[in-house]
């Protein structure tokens, strides 16, 4: 599977994904990296790994529509099947969201739906978690839609908040888990398995063969964690979202 990674700054999550692919933890490859920041470390990391890297922005393209066209052209050029937003500080244009519906994922350094939305990124999130006196925080990987941090939650993992934590200390603890977790979850998505909730409970299974990142079936019907190949009609008839809600 060809993955495009979008990143705006340091690219440490990008590096974790690249390393996961190289170590065969993720059965895929990062085929292209896109950043809206020409000075981002993410672009430098990509170039160091021999991965095509592009600085694309509305300022360079002229407007949002032109930017979206450029993005789609590049994604098509590298036969991208999945997009992962690894610290990408822009909302994607609706044309990109529609083209890659259900195949765009984002990582967020908290347990959504708490501490999400516009402006909730980086240290702002960890400061808010501490201010709210939460006993735990974590990492969420979710599908991307037209609203900040509101897409379907794919997987979550928890990280404790300790008594004397500062935002910086908490951020470092979350980031340590984040690197491992995103590799685990992307590996599961690529392999066609639906993963777990924040407590590690397997919610449902994503079936290979039709849309590896779209439909799900309930475990109770087809077995805990067992991959089942369905026809298109069976697939659609047994389509479930996380938690067992019908699609």
Coordinates of N, CA and C in Angstrom, one line a residue, residues 6 20 50 59 91 96 107 135 142 166 191 195 208 239:
X6 N 1.2 13.8 5.4 CA 1.2 15.2 5.4 C 1.7 15.7 6.8
X20 N 8.7 2.3 10.7 CA 7.8 1.2 10.8 C 7.6 0.4 9.5
X50 N 15.1 9.5 0.8 CA 14.8 9.3 -0.6 C 13.4 9.3 -1.0
X59 N -0.7 29.8 -0.6 CA 0.0 31.0 -1.1 C 0.8 30.7 -2.4
X91 N -6.7 22.4 7.3 CA -7.8 21.6 6.9 C -7.7 21.2 5.4
X96 N -10.4 16.9 -1.8 CA -9.4 15.8 -1.3 C -10.2 14.9 -0.4
X107 N -3.7 11.8 13.7 CA -3.4 11.5 15.0 C -3.5 12.7 15.9
X135 N -7.1 12.7 35.1 CA -6.2 11.6 35.6 C -5.5 10.9 34.5
X142 N -8.0 8.9 14.2 CA -9.4 9.0 13.7 C -9.4 9.3 12.3
X166 N 3.9 19.0 34.2 CA 3.8 20.2 33.5 C 3.3 19.9 32.1
X191 N -3.2 -3.9 7.1 CA -3.4 -5.3 7.1 C -4.9 -5.7 7.0
X195 N -9.1 -2.1 14.7 CA -8.4 -2.2 16.0 C -9.3 -1.9 17.2
X208 N -10.7 -7.4 4.5 CA -9.9 -7.2 3.3 C -10.8 -7.5 2.0
X239 N -22.4 -4.2 7.1 CA -21.5 -3.1 7.3 C -21.9 -2.5 8.7

